[in-house]
mmCIF file of C-alpha atoms in Angstrom:
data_model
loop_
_atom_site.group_PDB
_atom_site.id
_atom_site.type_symbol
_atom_site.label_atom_id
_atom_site.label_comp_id
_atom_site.label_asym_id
_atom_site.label_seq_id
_atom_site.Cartn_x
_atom_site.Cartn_y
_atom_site.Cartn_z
ATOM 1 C CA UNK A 55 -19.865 15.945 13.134
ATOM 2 C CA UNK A 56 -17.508 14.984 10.523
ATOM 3 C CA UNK A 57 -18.039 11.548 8.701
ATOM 4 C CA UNK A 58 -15.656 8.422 9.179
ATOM 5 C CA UNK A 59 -13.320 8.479 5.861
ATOM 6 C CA UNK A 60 -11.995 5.603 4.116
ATOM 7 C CA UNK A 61 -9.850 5.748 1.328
ATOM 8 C CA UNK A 62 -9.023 2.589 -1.043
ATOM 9 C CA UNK A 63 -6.662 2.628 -3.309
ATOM 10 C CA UNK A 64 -5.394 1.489 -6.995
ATOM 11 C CA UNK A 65 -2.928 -1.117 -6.672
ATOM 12 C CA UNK A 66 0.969 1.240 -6.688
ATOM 13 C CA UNK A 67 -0.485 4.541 -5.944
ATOM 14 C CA UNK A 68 0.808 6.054 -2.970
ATOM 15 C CA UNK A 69 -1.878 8.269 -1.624
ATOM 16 C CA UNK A 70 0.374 9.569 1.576
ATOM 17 C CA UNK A 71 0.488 13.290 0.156
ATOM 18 C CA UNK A 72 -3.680 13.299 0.147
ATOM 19 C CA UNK A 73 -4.393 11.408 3.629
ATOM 20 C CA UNK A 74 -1.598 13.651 5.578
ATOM 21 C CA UNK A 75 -3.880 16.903 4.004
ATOM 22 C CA UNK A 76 -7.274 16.145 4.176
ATOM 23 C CA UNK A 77 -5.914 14.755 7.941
ATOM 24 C CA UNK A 78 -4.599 18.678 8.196
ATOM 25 C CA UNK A 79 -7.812 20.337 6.797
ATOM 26 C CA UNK A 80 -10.235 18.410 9.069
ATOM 27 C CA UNK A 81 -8.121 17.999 11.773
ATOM 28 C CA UNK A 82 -8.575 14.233 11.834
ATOM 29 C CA UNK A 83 -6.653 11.107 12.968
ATOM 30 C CA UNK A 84 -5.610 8.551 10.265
ATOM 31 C CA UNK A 85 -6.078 4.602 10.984
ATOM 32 C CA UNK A 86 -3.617 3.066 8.054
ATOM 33 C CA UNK A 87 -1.386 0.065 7.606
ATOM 34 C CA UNK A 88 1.435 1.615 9.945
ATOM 35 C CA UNK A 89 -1.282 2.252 13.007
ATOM 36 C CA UNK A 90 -2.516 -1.154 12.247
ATOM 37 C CA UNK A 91 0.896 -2.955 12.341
ATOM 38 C CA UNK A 92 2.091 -0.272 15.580
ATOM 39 C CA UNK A 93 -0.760 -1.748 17.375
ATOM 40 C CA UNK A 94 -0.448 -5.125 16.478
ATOM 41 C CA UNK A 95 3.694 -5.389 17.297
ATOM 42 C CA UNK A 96 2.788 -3.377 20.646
ATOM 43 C CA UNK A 97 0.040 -6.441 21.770
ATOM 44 C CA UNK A 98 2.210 -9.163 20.241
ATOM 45 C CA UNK A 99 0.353 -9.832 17.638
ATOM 46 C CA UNK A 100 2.125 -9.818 14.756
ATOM 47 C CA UNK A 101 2.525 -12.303 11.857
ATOM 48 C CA UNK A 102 5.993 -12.657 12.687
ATOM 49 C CA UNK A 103 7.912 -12.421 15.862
ATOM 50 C CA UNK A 104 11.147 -11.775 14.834
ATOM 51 C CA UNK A 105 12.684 -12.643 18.639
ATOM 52 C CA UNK A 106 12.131 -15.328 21.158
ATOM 53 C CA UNK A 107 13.390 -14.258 24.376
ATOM 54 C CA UNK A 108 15.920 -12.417 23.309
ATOM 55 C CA UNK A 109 17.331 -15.665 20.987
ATOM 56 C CA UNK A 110 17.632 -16.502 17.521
ATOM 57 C CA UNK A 111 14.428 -17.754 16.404
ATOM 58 C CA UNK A 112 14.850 -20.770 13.623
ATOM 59 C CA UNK A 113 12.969 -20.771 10.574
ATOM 60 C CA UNK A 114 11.121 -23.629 12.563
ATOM 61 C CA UNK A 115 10.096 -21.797 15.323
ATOM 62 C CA UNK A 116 8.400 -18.628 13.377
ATOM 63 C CA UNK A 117 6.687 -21.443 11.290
ATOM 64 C CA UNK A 118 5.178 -23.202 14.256
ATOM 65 C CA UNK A 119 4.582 -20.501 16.221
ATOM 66 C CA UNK A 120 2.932 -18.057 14.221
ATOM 67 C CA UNK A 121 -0.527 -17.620 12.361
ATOM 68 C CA UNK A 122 0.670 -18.871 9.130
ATOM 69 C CA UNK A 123 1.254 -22.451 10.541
ATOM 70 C CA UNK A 124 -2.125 -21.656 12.504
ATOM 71 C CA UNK A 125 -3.666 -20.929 9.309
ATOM 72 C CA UNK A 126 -2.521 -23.833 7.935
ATOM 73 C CA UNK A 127 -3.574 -26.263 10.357
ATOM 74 C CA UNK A 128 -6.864 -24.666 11.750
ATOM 75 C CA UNK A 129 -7.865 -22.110 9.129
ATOM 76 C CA UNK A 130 -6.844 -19.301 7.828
ATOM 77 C CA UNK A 131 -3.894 -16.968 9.218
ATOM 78 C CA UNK A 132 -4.804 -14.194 6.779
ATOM 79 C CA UNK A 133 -8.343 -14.317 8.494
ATOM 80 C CA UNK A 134 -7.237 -13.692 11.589
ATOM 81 C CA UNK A 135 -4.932 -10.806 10.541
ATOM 82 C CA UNK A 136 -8.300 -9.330 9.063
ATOM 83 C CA UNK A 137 -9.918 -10.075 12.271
ATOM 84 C CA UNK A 138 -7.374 -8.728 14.270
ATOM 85 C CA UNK A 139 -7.569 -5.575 11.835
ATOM 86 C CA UNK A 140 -11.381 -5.600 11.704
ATOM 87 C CA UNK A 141 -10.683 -4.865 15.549
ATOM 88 C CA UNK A 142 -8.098 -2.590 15.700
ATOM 89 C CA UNK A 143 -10.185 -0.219 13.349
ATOM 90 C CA UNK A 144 -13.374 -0.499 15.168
ATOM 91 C CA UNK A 145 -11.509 0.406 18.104
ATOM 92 C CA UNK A 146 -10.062 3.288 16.329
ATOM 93 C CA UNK A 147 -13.360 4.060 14.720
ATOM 94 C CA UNK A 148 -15.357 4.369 17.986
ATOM 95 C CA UNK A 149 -13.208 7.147 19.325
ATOM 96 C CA UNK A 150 -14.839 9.040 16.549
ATOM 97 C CA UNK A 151 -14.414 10.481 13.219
ATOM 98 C CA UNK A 152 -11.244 9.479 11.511
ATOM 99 C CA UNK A 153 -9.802 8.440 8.010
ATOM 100 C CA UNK A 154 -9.163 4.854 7.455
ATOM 101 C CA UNK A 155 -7.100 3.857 4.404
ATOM 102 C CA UNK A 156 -6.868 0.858 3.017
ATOM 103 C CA UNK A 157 -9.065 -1.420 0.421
ATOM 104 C CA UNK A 158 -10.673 -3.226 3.591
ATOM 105 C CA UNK A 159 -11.869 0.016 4.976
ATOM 106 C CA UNK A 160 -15.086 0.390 3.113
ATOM 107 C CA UNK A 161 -15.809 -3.220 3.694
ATOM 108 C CA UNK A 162 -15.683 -2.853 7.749
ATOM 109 C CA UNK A 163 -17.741 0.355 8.067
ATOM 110 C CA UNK A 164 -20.366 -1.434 5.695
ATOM 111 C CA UNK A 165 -20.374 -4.547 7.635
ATOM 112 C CA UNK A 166 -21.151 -2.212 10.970
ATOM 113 C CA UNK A 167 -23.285 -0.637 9.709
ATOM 114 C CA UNK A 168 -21.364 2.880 9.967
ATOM 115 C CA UNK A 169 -21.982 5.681 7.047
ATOM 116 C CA UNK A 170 -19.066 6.373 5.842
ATOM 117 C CA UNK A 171 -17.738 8.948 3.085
ATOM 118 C CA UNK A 172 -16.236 6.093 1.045
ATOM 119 C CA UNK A 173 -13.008 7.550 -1.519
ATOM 120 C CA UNK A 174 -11.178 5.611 -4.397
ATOM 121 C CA UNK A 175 -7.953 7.001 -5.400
ATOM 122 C CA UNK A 176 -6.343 6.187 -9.346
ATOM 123 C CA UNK A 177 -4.119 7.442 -11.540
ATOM 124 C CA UNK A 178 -5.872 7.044 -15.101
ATOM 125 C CA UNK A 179 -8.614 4.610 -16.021
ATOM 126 C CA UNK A 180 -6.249 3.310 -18.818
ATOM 127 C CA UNK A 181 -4.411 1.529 -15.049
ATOM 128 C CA UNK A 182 -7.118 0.175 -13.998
ATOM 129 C CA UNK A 183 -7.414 -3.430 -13.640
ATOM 130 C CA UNK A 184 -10.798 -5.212 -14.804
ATOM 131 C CA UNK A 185 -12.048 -5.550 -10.807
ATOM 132 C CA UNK A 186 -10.867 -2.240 -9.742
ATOM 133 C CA UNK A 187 -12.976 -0.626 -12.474
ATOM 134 C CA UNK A 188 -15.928 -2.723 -11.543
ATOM 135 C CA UNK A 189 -15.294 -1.839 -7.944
ATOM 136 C CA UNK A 190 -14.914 1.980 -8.177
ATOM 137 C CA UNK A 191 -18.473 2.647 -8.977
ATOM 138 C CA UNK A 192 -19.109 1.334 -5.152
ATOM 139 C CA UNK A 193 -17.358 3.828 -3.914
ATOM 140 C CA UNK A 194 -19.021 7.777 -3.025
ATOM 141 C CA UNK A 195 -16.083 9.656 -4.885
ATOM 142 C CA UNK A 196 -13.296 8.047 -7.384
ATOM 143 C CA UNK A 197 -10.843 10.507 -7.716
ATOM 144 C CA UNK A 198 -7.766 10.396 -10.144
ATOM 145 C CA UNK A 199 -4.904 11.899 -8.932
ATOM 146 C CA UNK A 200 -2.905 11.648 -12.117
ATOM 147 C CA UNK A 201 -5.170 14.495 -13.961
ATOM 148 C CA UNK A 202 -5.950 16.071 -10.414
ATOM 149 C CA UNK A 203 -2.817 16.146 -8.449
ATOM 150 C CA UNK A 204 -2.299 15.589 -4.382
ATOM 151 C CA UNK A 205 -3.683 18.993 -3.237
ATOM 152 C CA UNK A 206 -7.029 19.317 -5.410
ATOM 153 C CA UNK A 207 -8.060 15.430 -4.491
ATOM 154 C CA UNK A 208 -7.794 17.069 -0.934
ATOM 155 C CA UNK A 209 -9.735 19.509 -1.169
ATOM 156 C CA UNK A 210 -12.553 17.086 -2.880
ATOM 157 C CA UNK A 211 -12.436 14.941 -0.264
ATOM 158 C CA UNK A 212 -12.296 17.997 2.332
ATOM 159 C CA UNK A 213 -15.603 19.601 0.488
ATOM 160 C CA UNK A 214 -17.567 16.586 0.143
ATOM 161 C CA UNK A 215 -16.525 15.521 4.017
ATOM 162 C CA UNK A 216 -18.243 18.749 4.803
ATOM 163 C CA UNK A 217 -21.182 18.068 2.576
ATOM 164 C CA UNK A 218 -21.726 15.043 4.487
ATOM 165 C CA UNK A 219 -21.078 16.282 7.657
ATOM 166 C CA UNK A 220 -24.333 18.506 7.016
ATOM 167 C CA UNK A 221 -26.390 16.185 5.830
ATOM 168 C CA UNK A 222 -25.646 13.899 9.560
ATOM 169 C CA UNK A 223 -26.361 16.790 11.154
ATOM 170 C CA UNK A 224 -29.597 18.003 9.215
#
């Protein structure tokens, strides 16, 4: 059985091209931002609602009644979003393998305990912020698609998937 995926990202780099292949070549679902916020709208759970019944909705009324004023008053409204996230990928997750992008993604498998093939995508090292180079060592496979291109960083992450896949299974 295939691995769970996540992929994490430097800050700008649009890693679309490499998730929509490696999706192809293992025949995988994807759990991204766009899933993420899909589910969240569909449940009403978004950050913002931008209607009320059909009505304009004041500036007022998305202050009060959203998780930013929440967050402001009772804690934080980005913690819930992460909550709500943390959830919506778990839910994801335990329908089975799938790739999860985003720089959370490592994070939630870790804190469940899940093994996960864990991928950090960059375009040179010379872009690389101070924390993102400490942070890429924590990852199984840093990958830079500026030397490497879309396709090859695919096929990486397609080979060591495999790799890992036989090593669950052994």
């Amino acid at each position: 059985m295939m691995p769970i995926i996540t992929i994490a990202k430097e800050k700008g780099i649009n890693v679309d091209k490499i998730v929509e292949l490696v999706a192809q070549k293992l025949e995988m679902p994807v759990v991204d931002k766009f899933l993420v916020d899909e589910i969240r709208e569909h449940n009403g759970l978004t950050s913002f609602n931008s209607k009320k019944s059909g009505e304009f909705q004041t500036q007022y009324d998305v202050f009060t009644k959203t998780n930013f004023y929440n967050g402001m008053i009772l804690g934080s409204g980005q913690s819930d979003l992460d909550h709500i996230r943390h959830l919506i990928v778990m839910d994801e997750v335990k329908k089975g393998p799938c790739i999860v992008v985003g720089k959370c993604a490592r994070d939630i498998m870790a804190e469940e305990g899940i093994p996960a093939l864990d991928i950090f995508v960059y375009s040179n090292n010379e872009s690389l912020n101070e924390k993102e180079k400490n942070n890429s060592g924590k990852y199984d496979l840093a990958l830079n698609i500026g030397a490497f291109g879309s396709e090859l960083c695919a096929d990486l992450i397609e080979a060591a998937a495999k790799k890992m896949a036989e090593k669950i299974a052994a």
